mmCIF file of C-alpha atoms in Angstrom:
data_model
loop_
_atom_site.group_PDB
_atom_site.id
_atom_site.type_symbol
_atom_site.label_atom_id
_atom_site.label_comp_id
_atom_site.label_asym_id
_atom_site.label_seq_id
_atom_site.Cartn_x
_atom_site.Cartn_y
_atom_site.Cartn_z
ATOM 1 C CA LYS A 184 28.336 -10.906 -71.047
ATOM 2 C CA ALA A 185 28.184 -8.515 -68.000
ATOM 3 C CA THR A 186 24.928 -7.202 -69.006
ATOM 4 C CA ARG A 187 23.538 -10.887 -69.260
ATOM 5 C CA LYS A 188 24.589 -11.854 -65.869
ATOM 6 C CA ALA A 189 22.831 -8.495 -64.949
ATOM 7 C CA ILE A 190 19.696 -9.213 -66.485
ATOM 8 C CA GLU A 191 19.667 -12.718 -65.070
ATOM 9 C CA GLU A 192 20.148 -11.660 -61.614
ATOM 10 C CA ALA A 193 17.580 -8.902 -61.944
ATOM 11 C CA LYS A 194 14.908 -11.517 -63.176
ATOM 12 C CA GLU A 195 15.957 -13.796 -59.973
ATOM 13 C CA LYS A 196 15.134 -10.746 -57.931
ATOM 14 C CA LEU A 197 11.798 -10.346 -59.195
ATOM 15 C CA ILE A 198 10.652 -14.024 -58.767
ATOM 16 C CA MET A 199 7.252 -13.474 -56.830
ATOM 17 C CA PRO A 200 7.369 -14.469 -53.314
ATOM 18 C CA PRO A 201 4.929 -17.783 -52.595
ATOM 19 C CA VAL A 202 1.391 -17.261 -51.763
ATOM 20 C CA LEU A 203 0.009 -20.194 -49.445
ATOM 21 C CA ASN A 204 -2.865 -20.728 -46.941
ATOM 22 C CA GLU A 205 -2.558 -20.298 -43.445
ATOM 23 C CA ARG A 206 -0.683 -22.946 -41.762
ATOM 24 C CA GLU A 207 -2.719 -25.719 -39.458
ATOM 25 C CA PRO A 208 -1.646 -25.169 -35.587
ATOM 26 C CA ILE A 209 0.321 -28.191 -34.375
ATOM 27 C CA ASP A 210 -1.308 -30.111 -31.651
ATOM 28 C CA ASP A 211 0.409 -33.394 -31.131
ATOM 29 C CA VAL A 212 0.961 -34.905 -27.395
ATOM 30 C CA LEU A 213 3.977 -37.411 -27.479
ATOM 31 C CA ALA A 214 3.547 -38.741 -24.088
ATOM 32 C CA GLU A 215 1.970 -37.732 -20.758
ATOM 33 C CA ASP A 216 3.528 -38.725 -17.499
ATOM 34 C CA LYS A 217 1.156 -37.174 -14.660
ATOM 35 C CA PHE A 218 3.518 -38.168 -11.729
ATOM 36 C CA LEU A 219 6.030 -35.623 -12.719
ATOM 37 C CA GLU A 220 3.697 -32.544 -11.974
ATOM 38 C CA GLY A 221 5.226 -30.488 -9.418
ATOM 39 C CA THR A 222 8.810 -31.435 -10.183
ATOM 40 C CA GLU A 223 9.876 -28.243 -12.445
ATOM 41 C CA THR A 224 8.213 -25.055 -12.770
ATOM 42 C CA THR A 225 9.325 -24.099 -16.112
ATOM 43 C CA LYS A 226 8.942 -25.623 -19.523
ATOM 44 C CA TYR A 227 11.718 -27.296 -21.336
ATOM 45 C CA VAL A 228 12.084 -26.898 -24.987
ATOM 46 C CA PHE A 229 14.368 -29.469 -26.707
ATOM 47 C CA THR A 230 15.405 -28.723 -30.555
ATOM 48 C CA ASP A 231 17.019 -31.181 -32.656
ATOM 49 C CA LEU A 232 20.338 -29.746 -33.884
ATOM 50 C CA THR A 233 21.430 -32.190 -36.596
ATOM 51 C CA TYR A 234 22.734 -29.901 -39.370
ATOM 52 C CA SER A 235 21.265 -31.848 -42.467
ATOM 53 C CA ILE A 236 17.542 -32.063 -41.626
ATOM 54 C CA PRO A 237 15.308 -29.194 -43.164
ATOM 55 C CA HIS A 238 13.826 -26.869 -40.828
ATOM 56 C CA ARG A 239 10.225 -28.189 -41.755
ATOM 57 C CA GLU A 240 11.023 -31.786 -40.114
ATOM 58 C CA ARG A 241 13.014 -31.041 -37.225
ATOM 59 C CA PHE A 242 12.061 -32.462 -34.113
ATOM 60 C CA ILE A 243 11.000 -29.460 -31.308
ATOM 61 C CA VAL A 244 9.739 -30.964 -28.242
ATOM 62 C CA VAL A 245 8.363 -29.254 -25.334
ATOM 63 C CA ARG A 246 7.733 -30.864 -21.741
ATOM 64 C CA GLU A 247 5.438 -28.959 -19.496
ATOM 65 C CA PRO A 248 5.549 -28.674 -15.749
ATOM 66 C CA ASN A 249 2.581 -30.558 -15.822
ATOM 67 C CA GLY A 250 4.321 -33.632 -17.275
ATOM 68 C CA VAL A 251 3.146 -33.496 -20.689
ATOM 69 C CA LEU A 252 5.446 -34.274 -23.581
ATOM 70 C CA ARG A 253 4.268 -32.292 -26.625
ATOM 71 C CA LYS A 254 5.356 -31.099 -29.758
ATOM 72 C CA ALA A 255 6.271 -27.010 -30.486
ATOM 73 C CA THR A 256 3.744 -24.776 -31.756
ATOM 74 C CA TRP A 257 4.755 -23.061 -34.861
ATOM 75 C CA GLU A 258 6.002 -19.861 -33.203
ATOM 76 C CA GLU A 259 8.015 -21.652 -30.676
ATOM 77 C CA ARG A 260 9.565 -23.669 -33.263
ATOM 78 C CA ASP A 261 10.228 -20.024 -35.417
ATOM 79 C CA ARG A 262 11.890 -18.554 -32.398
ATOM 80 C CA MET A 263 13.975 -21.618 -31.629
ATOM 81 C CA ILE A 264 15.253 -22.256 -35.309
ATOM 82 C CA GLN A 265 16.272 -18.452 -35.298
ATOM 83 C CA ILE A 266 18.410 -18.913 -32.020
ATOM 84 C CA PHE A 267 20.089 -22.047 -33.167
ATOM 85 C CA PHE A 268 20.115 -21.406 -36.915
ATOM 86 C CA PRO A 269 19.993 -17.792 -37.470
ATOM 87 C CA LYS A 270 18.931 -16.322 -40.939
ATOM 88 C CA GLU A 271 20.181 -13.164 -42.098
ATOM 89 C CA GLY A 272 17.278 -10.591 -41.432
ATOM 90 C CA ARG A 273 15.336 -12.203 -38.923
ATOM 91 C CA ARG A 274 14.829 -11.636 -35.262
ATOM 92 C CA VAL A 275 13.923 -13.906 -32.307
ATOM 93 C CA ILE A 276 11.016 -11.882 -31.493
ATOM 94 C CA PRO A 277 9.454 -10.257 -34.238
ATOM 95 C CA PRO A 278 9.716 -6.683 -34.558
ATOM 96 C CA VAL A 279 7.034 -4.139 -33.278
ATOM 97 C CA VAL A 280 6.620 -2.904 -36.586
ATOM 98 C CA PHE A 281 4.264 -5.479 -37.632
ATOM 99 C CA LYS A 282 1.524 -5.002 -35.285
ATOM 100 C CA ASP A 283 -1.667 -3.061 -36.743
ATOM 101 C CA GLU A 284 -1.221 0.215 -35.115
ATOM 102 C CA HIS A 285 2.317 0.660 -36.205
ATOM 103 C CA LEU A 286 1.297 -0.681 -39.594
ATOM 104 C CA VAL A 287 -1.020 2.191 -40.146
ATOM 105 C CA THR A 288 2.349 4.876 -39.564
ATOM 106 C CA VAL A 289 4.352 3.106 -42.023
ATOM 107 C CA PHE A 290 1.428 3.147 -44.547
ATOM 108 C CA GLN A 291 1.339 6.998 -44.038
ATOM 109 C CA GLN A 292 4.808 6.937 -44.841
ATOM 110 C CA ASP A 293 4.766 5.304 -48.022
ATOM 111 C CA ARG A 294 7.043 2.682 -47.248
ATOM 112 C CA HIS A 295 4.966 -0.484 -48.558
ATOM 113 C CA GLU A 296 7.782 -2.124 -50.218
ATOM 114 C CA ASP A 297 10.515 -1.808 -47.404
ATOM 115 C CA ILE A 298 7.537 -3.586 -44.893
ATOM 116 C CA LEU A 299 6.852 -5.979 -47.302
ATOM 117 C CA ASN A 300 10.306 -7.107 -47.827
ATOM 118 C CA MET A 301 10.714 -7.084 -43.905
ATOM 119 C CA CYS A 302 7.820 -9.211 -43.685
ATOM 120 C CA ILE A 303 9.274 -11.792 -46.356
ATOM 121 C CA ALA A 304 12.726 -11.766 -44.254
ATOM 122 C CA GLN A 305 10.952 -12.296 -41.142
ATOM 123 C CA PHE A 306 7.892 -14.474 -41.374
ATOM 124 C CA GLU A 307 7.525 -17.954 -43.343
ATOM 125 C CA PRO A 308 5.034 -17.796 -46.205
ATOM 126 C CA ASP A 309 2.320 -19.788 -44.273
ATOM 127 C CA SER A 310 2.098 -17.971 -41.004
ATOM 128 C CA PRO A 311 -0.752 -16.206 -40.029
ATOM 129 C CA ASP A 312 1.416 -12.975 -39.469
ATOM 130 C CA TYR A 313 3.010 -13.011 -42.763
ATOM 131 C CA ILE A 314 -0.449 -13.202 -44.560
ATOM 132 C CA ARG A 315 -2.346 -10.489 -42.290
ATOM 133 C CA VAL A 316 0.669 -7.974 -42.712
ATOM 134 C CA HIS A 317 0.192 -8.567 -46.450
ATOM 135 C CA HIS A 318 -3.355 -8.222 -46.719
ATOM 136 C CA ARG A 319 -3.289 -4.891 -44.746
ATOM 137 C CA THR A 320 -0.605 -3.587 -47.085
ATOM 138 C CA TYR A 321 -3.038 -4.542 -50.283
ATOM 139 C CA ASP A 322 -5.943 -3.340 -48.695
ATOM 140 C CA ASP A 323 -4.321 0.064 -47.877
ATOM 141 C CA ILE A 324 -2.673 0.413 -51.305
ATOM 142 C CA GLU A 325 -6.048 -0.126 -52.960
ATOM 143 C CA LYS A 326 -7.863 2.198 -50.507
ATOM 144 C CA HIS A 327 -5.544 4.868 -51.616
ATOM 145 C CA ALA A 328 -5.125 3.836 -55.010
ATOM 146 C CA LYS A 329 -1.241 3.776 -54.838
ATOM 147 C CA TYR A 330 -0.854 1.045 -57.196
ATOM 148 C CA ASP A 331 2.508 2.943 -58.412
ATOM 149 C CA LEU A 332 4.569 2.063 -55.507
ATOM 150 C CA LEU A 333 4.374 -1.665 -56.367
ATOM 151 C CA ARG A 334 4.468 -1.510 -59.963
ATOM 152 C CA SER A 335 8.065 -2.876 -60.722
ATOM 153 C CA THR A 336 8.798 -4.830 -57.558
ATOM 154 C CA ARG A 337 8.080 -8.614 -57.106
ATOM 155 C CA HIS A 338 4.960 -7.864 -54.710
ATOM 156 C CA PHE A 339 3.049 -6.876 -57.770
ATOM 157 C CA GLY A 340 2.037 -10.223 -58.685
ATOM 158 C CA GLY A 341 0.874 -11.038 -55.074
ATOM 159 C CA MET A 342 -1.211 -7.978 -55.114
ATOM 160 C CA VAL A 343 -2.796 -8.699 -58.301
ATOM 161 C CA TRP A 344 -3.841 -12.256 -56.905
ATOM 162 C CA TYR A 345 -5.476 -11.026 -53.725
ATOM 163 C CA LEU A 346 -7.286 -8.313 -55.448
ATOM 164 C CA VAL A 347 -8.529 -10.489 -58.306
ATOM 165 C CA ASN A 348 -9.515 -13.265 -55.716
ATOM 166 C CA ARG A 349 -11.763 -10.772 -53.710
ATOM 167 C CA LYS A 350 -12.936 -9.267 -57.214
ATOM 168 C CA LYS A 351 -11.855 -5.456 -56.223
ATOM 169 C CA THR A 352 -9.756 -5.027 -59.362
ATOM 170 C CA ASP A 353 -11.758 -1.404 -60.568
ATOM 171 C CA GLY A 354 -9.113 0.939 -59.232
ATOM 172 C CA LEU A 355 -5.922 -0.754 -60.630
ATOM 173 C CA LEU A 356 -7.969 -1.225 -63.679
ATOM 174 C CA THR A 357 -8.493 2.887 -63.803
ATOM 175 C CA ASP A 358 -4.925 3.067 -62.820
ATOM 176 C CA MET A 359 -3.797 1.136 -65.803
ATOM 177 C CA ILE A 360 -5.654 2.970 -68.379
ATOM 178 C CA HIS A 361 -4.852 6.344 -67.164
ATOM 179 C CA ARG A 362 -1.253 5.391 -67.583
ATOM 180 C CA ASP A 363 -1.996 3.891 -71.073
ATOM 181 C CA LEU A 364 -0.836 0.188 -69.983
ATOM 182 C CA LEU A 365 -3.440 -1.612 -72.273
ATOM 183 C CA ASP A 366 -1.487 -5.124 -72.503
ATOM 184 C CA ASP A 367 -1.521 -5.217 -68.631
ATOM 185 C CA ALA A 368 -5.161 -4.492 -68.502
ATOM 186 C CA THR A 369 -6.010 -7.061 -70.750
ATOM 187 C CA SER A 370 -3.722 -9.681 -69.159
ATOM 188 C CA LEU A 371 -5.611 -8.691 -65.803
ATOM 189 C CA ILE A 372 -8.950 -9.469 -67.251
ATOM 190 C CA THR A 373 -7.625 -12.582 -68.703
ATOM 191 C CA LEU A 374 -6.722 -13.662 -65.099
ATOM 192 C CA TYR A 375 -9.691 -12.703 -63.729
ATOM 193 C CA HIS A 376 -11.575 -15.064 -66.395
ATOM 194 C CA MET A 377 -9.366 -17.754 -65.334
ATOM 195 C CA LEU A 378 -10.108 -17.505 -61.878
ATOM 196 C CA HIS A 379 -13.803 -17.234 -62.210
ATOM 197 C CA PRO A 380 -15.254 -19.078 -65.367
ATOM 198 C CA GLU A 381 -18.731 -18.518 -64.223
ATOM 199 C CA CYS A 382 -18.846 -14.982 -64.400
ATOM 200 C CA GLN A 383 -20.767 -13.026 -67.438
ATOM 201 C CA SER A 384 -17.919 -11.224 -69.113
ATOM 202 C CA ALA A 385 -15.949 -14.558 -69.075
ATOM 203 C CA LYS A 386 -18.547 -16.290 -70.644
ATOM 204 C CA GLU A 387 -19.254 -13.341 -73.667
ATOM 205 C CA ALA A 388 -15.647 -13.282 -74.076
ATOM 206 C CA LYS A 389 -15.004 -17.177 -74.601
ATOM 207 C CA GLU A 390 -18.096 -16.794 -76.979
ATOM 208 C CA ARG A 391 -16.835 -13.738 -79.098
ATOM 209 C CA LYS A 392 -13.114 -14.019 -78.449
ATOM 210 C CA LEU A 393 -12.643 -10.537 -77.802
ATOM 211 C CA GLN A 394 -9.298 -8.999 -78.135
ATOM 212 C CA GLY A 395 -8.158 -5.651 -76.125
ATOM 213 C CA VAL A 396 -10.139 -2.620 -75.834
ATOM 214 C CA ASP A 397 -13.482 -4.515 -76.707
ATOM 215 C CA LEU A 398 -12.609 -7.182 -73.746
ATOM 216 C CA ILE A 399 -12.001 -4.412 -71.379
ATOM 217 C CA LYS A 400 -15.611 -2.824 -72.314
ATOM 218 C CA VAL A 401 -17.405 -6.191 -71.530
ATOM 219 C CA PHE A 402 -15.751 -6.289 -68.420
ATOM 220 C CA VAL A 403 -16.410 -2.949 -67.609
ATOM 221 C CA LYS A 404 -20.129 -3.401 -68.305
ATOM 222 C CA THR A 405 -20.587 -6.811 -66.458
ATOM 223 C CA GLU A 406 -18.336 -6.589 -63.640
ATOM 224 C CA SER A 407 -17.365 -3.576 -62.394
ATOM 225 C CA GLN A 408 -18.552 -1.243 -59.717
ATOM 226 C CA LYS A 409 -17.132 1.776 -60.879
ATOM 227 C CA GLU A 410 -18.389 1.764 -64.355
ATOM 228 C CA GLY A 411 -18.261 5.609 -64.842
ATOM 229 C CA TYR A 412 -14.499 6.078 -64.146
ATOM 230 C CA ILE A 413 -13.103 3.314 -66.170
ATOM 231 C CA GLN A 414 -15.695 4.582 -69.168
ATOM 232 C CA LEU A 415 -14.134 8.070 -68.839
ATOM 233 C CA ALA A 416 -10.394 6.452 -68.504
ATOM 234 C CA LEU A 417 -11.395 4.579 -71.763
ATOM 235 C CA GLN A 418 -12.795 7.445 -73.753
ATOM 236 C CA ALA A 419 -9.953 9.871 -72.719
ATOM 237 C CA TYR A 420 -7.399 6.975 -73.592
ATOM 238 C CA GLU A 421 -9.333 6.670 -77.059
ATOM 239 C CA GLU A 422 -9.254 10.224 -77.775
ATOM 240 C CA ALA A 423 -5.425 10.411 -77.176
ATOM 241 C CA MET A 424 -4.947 7.221 -79.697
ATOM 242 C CA ALA A 425 -7.037 9.055 -82.270
ATOM 243 C CA THR A 426 -5.266 12.247 -81.941
ATOM 244 C CA SER A 427 -1.687 10.744 -81.829
ATOM 245 C CA THR A 428 -2.815 8.455 -85.079
ATOM 246 C CA ALA A 429 -4.380 11.379 -86.767
ATOM 247 C CA SER A 430 -1.111 13.705 -86.227
ATOM 248 C CA ALA B 179 59.647 -28.812 -29.864
ATOM 249 C CA LEU B 180 58.998 -32.502 -29.247
ATOM 250 C CA LEU B 181 58.773 -32.089 -25.584
ATOM 251 C CA ALA B 182 55.695 -29.276 -26.085
ATOM 252 C CA GLY B 183 54.101 -31.647 -28.387
ATOM 253 C CA SER B 184 54.036 -34.529 -25.892
ATOM 254 C CA ARG B 185 52.483 -32.222 -22.965
ATOM 255 C CA LEU B 186 49.689 -31.798 -25.045
ATOM 256 C CA LEU B 187 48.639 -35.087 -26.092
ATOM 257 C CA LYS B 188 48.003 -36.707 -22.577
ATOM 258 C CA GLY B 189 47.803 -40.234 -22.498
ATOM 259 C CA TYR B 190 45.578 -41.853 -19.908
ATOM 260 C CA ARG B 191 45.500 -45.452 -17.724
ATOM 261 C CA GLY B 192 41.782 -46.692 -18.574
ATOM 262 C CA GLY B 193 38.902 -44.372 -18.827
ATOM 263 C CA HIS B 194 36.016 -44.407 -21.114
ATOM 264 C CA VAL B 195 33.972 -41.830 -23.330
ATOM 265 C CA VAL B 196 31.373 -40.340 -21.081
ATOM 266 C CA ILE B 197 28.580 -37.668 -22.519
ATOM 267 C CA ARG B 198 28.021 -35.217 -19.692
ATOM 268 C CA PHE B 199 27.451 -31.470 -18.910
ATOM 269 C CA ALA B 200 30.349 -28.830 -19.017
ATOM 270 C CA LEU B 201 29.651 -25.881 -16.753
ATOM 271 C CA GLY B 202 30.542 -22.683 -18.306
ATOM 272 C CA GLY B 203 29.320 -18.718 -18.118
ATOM 273 C CA CYS B 204 29.699 -16.268 -16.032
ATOM 274 C CA THR B 205 29.033 -15.333 -11.997
ATOM 275 C CA ASN B 206 25.602 -16.488 -11.271
ATOM 276 C CA ARG B 207 24.866 -17.286 -14.786
ATOM 277 C CA PRO B 208 25.657 -20.998 -15.552
ATOM 278 C CA PHE B 209 25.461 -22.655 -18.862
ATOM 279 C CA PHE B 210 26.010 -26.409 -19.556
ATOM 280 C CA ARG B 211 27.314 -27.536 -22.564
ATOM 281 C CA ILE B 212 26.431 -31.451 -23.357
ATOM 282 C CA VAL B 213 29.867 -32.617 -24.463
ATOM 283 C CA ALA B 214 31.562 -36.338 -25.289
ATOM 284 C CA ALA B 215 34.495 -36.580 -23.609
ATOM 285 C CA HIS B 216 37.051 -38.872 -21.577
ATOM 286 C CA SER B 217 35.770 -39.585 -17.960
ATOM 287 C CA ARG B 218 39.469 -38.779 -16.868
ATOM 288 C CA ARG B 219 39.530 -35.144 -18.399
ATOM 289 C CA ALA B 220 38.580 -31.839 -16.496
ATOM 290 C CA ARG B 221 35.341 -31.354 -16.557
ATOM 291 C CA ASP B 222 35.804 -27.865 -18.765
ATOM 292 C CA GLY B 223 38.688 -29.324 -20.364
ATOM 293 C CA LYS B 224 39.313 -30.754 -24.064
ATOM 294 C CA TYR B 225 36.335 -32.572 -25.243
ATOM 295 C CA LEU B 226 35.809 -34.836 -28.297
ATOM 296 C CA GLU B 227 32.905 -33.303 -29.196
ATOM 297 C CA GLN B 228 30.045 -30.614 -28.592
ATOM 298 C CA LEU B 229 26.486 -32.750 -28.779
ATOM 299 C CA GLY B 230 24.214 -29.649 -27.687
ATOM 300 C CA CYS B 231 23.512 -27.294 -24.926
ATOM 301 C CA LEU B 232 21.253 -26.617 -22.064
ATOM 302 C CA ASP B 233 20.236 -22.896 -20.410
ATOM 303 C CA PRO B 234 19.230 -24.065 -16.700
ATOM 304 C CA LEU B 235 17.791 -20.200 -16.416
ATOM 305 C CA PRO B 236 14.443 -19.549 -17.946
ATOM 306 C CA ASN B 237 13.929 -16.965 -20.842
ATOM 307 C CA ALA B 238 11.661 -14.225 -21.212
ATOM 308 C CA HIS B 239 9.002 -16.972 -22.467
ATOM 309 C CA GLY B 240 9.527 -18.980 -19.513
ATOM 310 C CA GLU B 241 11.254 -21.680 -21.194
ATOM 311 C CA LYS B 242 14.619 -23.649 -20.513
ATOM 312 C CA VAL B 243 16.317 -23.829 -23.834
ATOM 313 C CA ALA B 244 18.083 -27.166 -24.780
ATOM 314 C CA GLY B 245 19.513 -28.367 -27.930
ATOM 315 C CA LEU B 246 20.674 -31.674 -28.702
ATOM 316 C CA ASN B 247 22.338 -33.046 -31.835
ATOM 317 C CA LEU B 248 20.329 -36.386 -31.849
ATOM 318 C CA GLU B 249 22.330 -38.156 -34.690
ATOM 319 C CA ARG B 250 25.715 -37.371 -33.556
ATOM 320 C CA LEU B 251 24.540 -38.516 -29.897
ATOM 321 C CA ARG B 252 23.267 -41.816 -31.769
ATOM 322 C CA HIS B 253 27.049 -42.129 -32.875
ATOM 323 C CA TRP B 254 28.673 -41.804 -29.846
ATOM 324 C CA LEU B 255 26.290 -43.973 -28.101
ATOM 325 C CA GLY B 256 26.865 -46.587 -30.495
ATOM 326 C CA CYS B 257 30.523 -46.316 -29.936
ATOM 327 C CA GLY B 258 30.012 -47.155 -26.273
ATOM 328 C CA ALA B 259 29.962 -44.199 -24.646
ATOM 329 C CA GLN B 260 28.491 -43.719 -21.051
ATOM 330 C CA LEU B 261 26.291 -41.040 -19.863
ATOM 331 C CA SER B 262 26.320 -39.214 -16.616
ATOM 332 C CA ARG B 263 23.229 -39.134 -14.314
ATOM 333 C CA PRO B 264 21.992 -35.580 -14.891
ATOM 334 C CA ALA B 265 22.545 -36.337 -19.122
ATOM 335 C CA GLU B 266 20.445 -39.426 -18.343
ATOM 336 C CA LYS B 267 17.754 -37.258 -16.516
ATOM 337 C CA LEU B 268 17.573 -34.569 -19.456
ATOM 338 C CA LEU B 269 17.359 -37.306 -22.338
ATOM 339 C CA GLY B 270 14.706 -38.881 -20.276
ATOM 340 C CA LEU B 271 12.957 -35.507 -19.904
ATOM 341 C CA ALA B 272 13.056 -35.116 -23.730
ATOM 342 C CA GLY B 273 11.626 -37.996 -24.620
ATOM 343 C CA PHE B 274 15.073 -39.398 -26.282
ATOM 344 C CA LEU B 275 15.650 -42.154 -23.888
ATOM 345 C CA PRO B 276 12.911 -43.593 -21.622
ATOM 346 C CA LEU B 277 12.378 -41.580 -18.044
ATOM 347 C CA HIS B 278 14.635 -41.867 -15.542
ATOM 348 C CA PRO B 279 13.693 -44.027 -12.437
ATOM 349 C CA MET B 280 15.352 -41.304 -10.307
ATOM 350 C CA THR B 281 13.313 -38.631 -11.680
ATOM 351 C CA VAL B 282 10.097 -40.628 -10.743
ATOM 352 C CA THR B 283 11.388 -41.155 -7.327
ATOM 353 C CA GLY B 284 12.542 -37.583 -6.692
ATOM 354 C CA ALA B 285 8.473 -36.744 -7.939
ATOM 355 C CA GLU B 286 7.357 -39.170 -5.109
ATOM 356 C CA ARG B 287 9.728 -37.916 -2.370
ATOM 357 C CA LEU B 288 8.932 -34.092 -3.368
ATOM 358 C CA ARG B 289 5.068 -34.754 -3.182
ATOM 359 C CA ARG B 290 5.358 -36.664 0.135
ATOM 360 C CA ARG B 291 7.465 -33.661 1.616
ATOM 361 C CA ALA B 292 4.799 -31.365 0.667
ATOM 362 C CA ARG B 293 1.868 -33.713 2.229
ATOM 363 C CA GLU B 294 3.994 -33.785 5.473
ATOM 364 C CA LEU B 295 4.244 -30.198 5.455
ATOM 365 C CA ALA B 296 0.581 -29.797 4.861
ATOM 366 C CA ALA B 297 -0.452 -32.303 7.182
ATOM 367 C CA PRO B 298 1.265 -31.654 10.353
ATOM 368 C CA PRO B 299 0.315 -27.831 10.618
ATOM 369 C CA ALA B 300 -3.224 -28.832 10.351
ATOM 370 C CA ALA B 301 -2.631 -31.525 12.885
ATOM 371 C CA GLY B 302 -0.446 -29.425 15.211
ATOM 372 C CA LEU B 303 -2.840 -26.536 15.525
ATOM 373 C CA PRO B 304 -5.627 -28.294 16.926
ATOM 374 C CA GLY B 305 -3.479 -30.017 18.798
ATOM 375 C CA ALA B 306 -1.894 -26.964 20.022
ATOM 376 C CA GLY B 307 -5.334 -25.344 20.625
ATOM 377 C CA ASP B 308 -6.484 -27.981 23.364
#
């Protein structure tokens, strides 16, 4: 019974974090009172502290020194909500680690998973900072072929989605074949076909209804840029399979 | 024991519920809490409910942060609470209530004073130069 509970909790932790588009900047003016200009020197930020409203629908309003009453921008909203309703793992001002020059240091230390977890705790899923940090991490992993760092974590799904959308799947494919994970390779290619149904390998696969290694071979011939690497890896894998079945 | 209990429950003659600012914080560092209390109570004494806060000093981003629990505010206003003048001005600035007329008058007075400060030196200099 305890093992069942542990498995359920582990499954919960493996749920992929949401991937959303960037949010639109808020730009709504509620009132303009030009004669208030000059009375104050600073902005006033008013937050609605009603407990039972979801954070997305809260009223957060800014009165500028020139008398304009406008809705707060997303950064101001996040800051105010963190001040009045603090969430664990978030800071009011985002830590300096998330700037590009410091992300490079983090990647050199191979701590991609930690920084992605911190990013999820700190930012909303549709904020431009969240998306930028995630894209930087995935690009760095793909550049240095460090796919193994994220393999069993919940960020693997997000990484695969990013790579398939930009058609940069070659390194990942080679890595999978080297580690003899053919099921993962086939699922990767089926996902690719689902996302880009107009490409040649997808049409061929649908016509001939290929499975397994044949699917990978067709995909490699039509789509990939690093054909040589993948062909070599496939050959090595087939030789290994042949020797193991023979013996 | 009975005597101690009757000391704590203060009874008033008259008085009504007001929504006003209670000052707190340290030396040279004020901090206001927007509070619903009886009008006869001490400014910082026992209140009925805290409805928000206002930090009069600007923070690192140049903003004065204020929080207002609008739902409870509406409840107390429905129960018949009155507002103090700075509370009315703050709510007018926030947009919850229409703008207070004193805010407008204050703005006009400031502008008139600024104009008078700018005009007499300009009028006085040519006059003294003669």
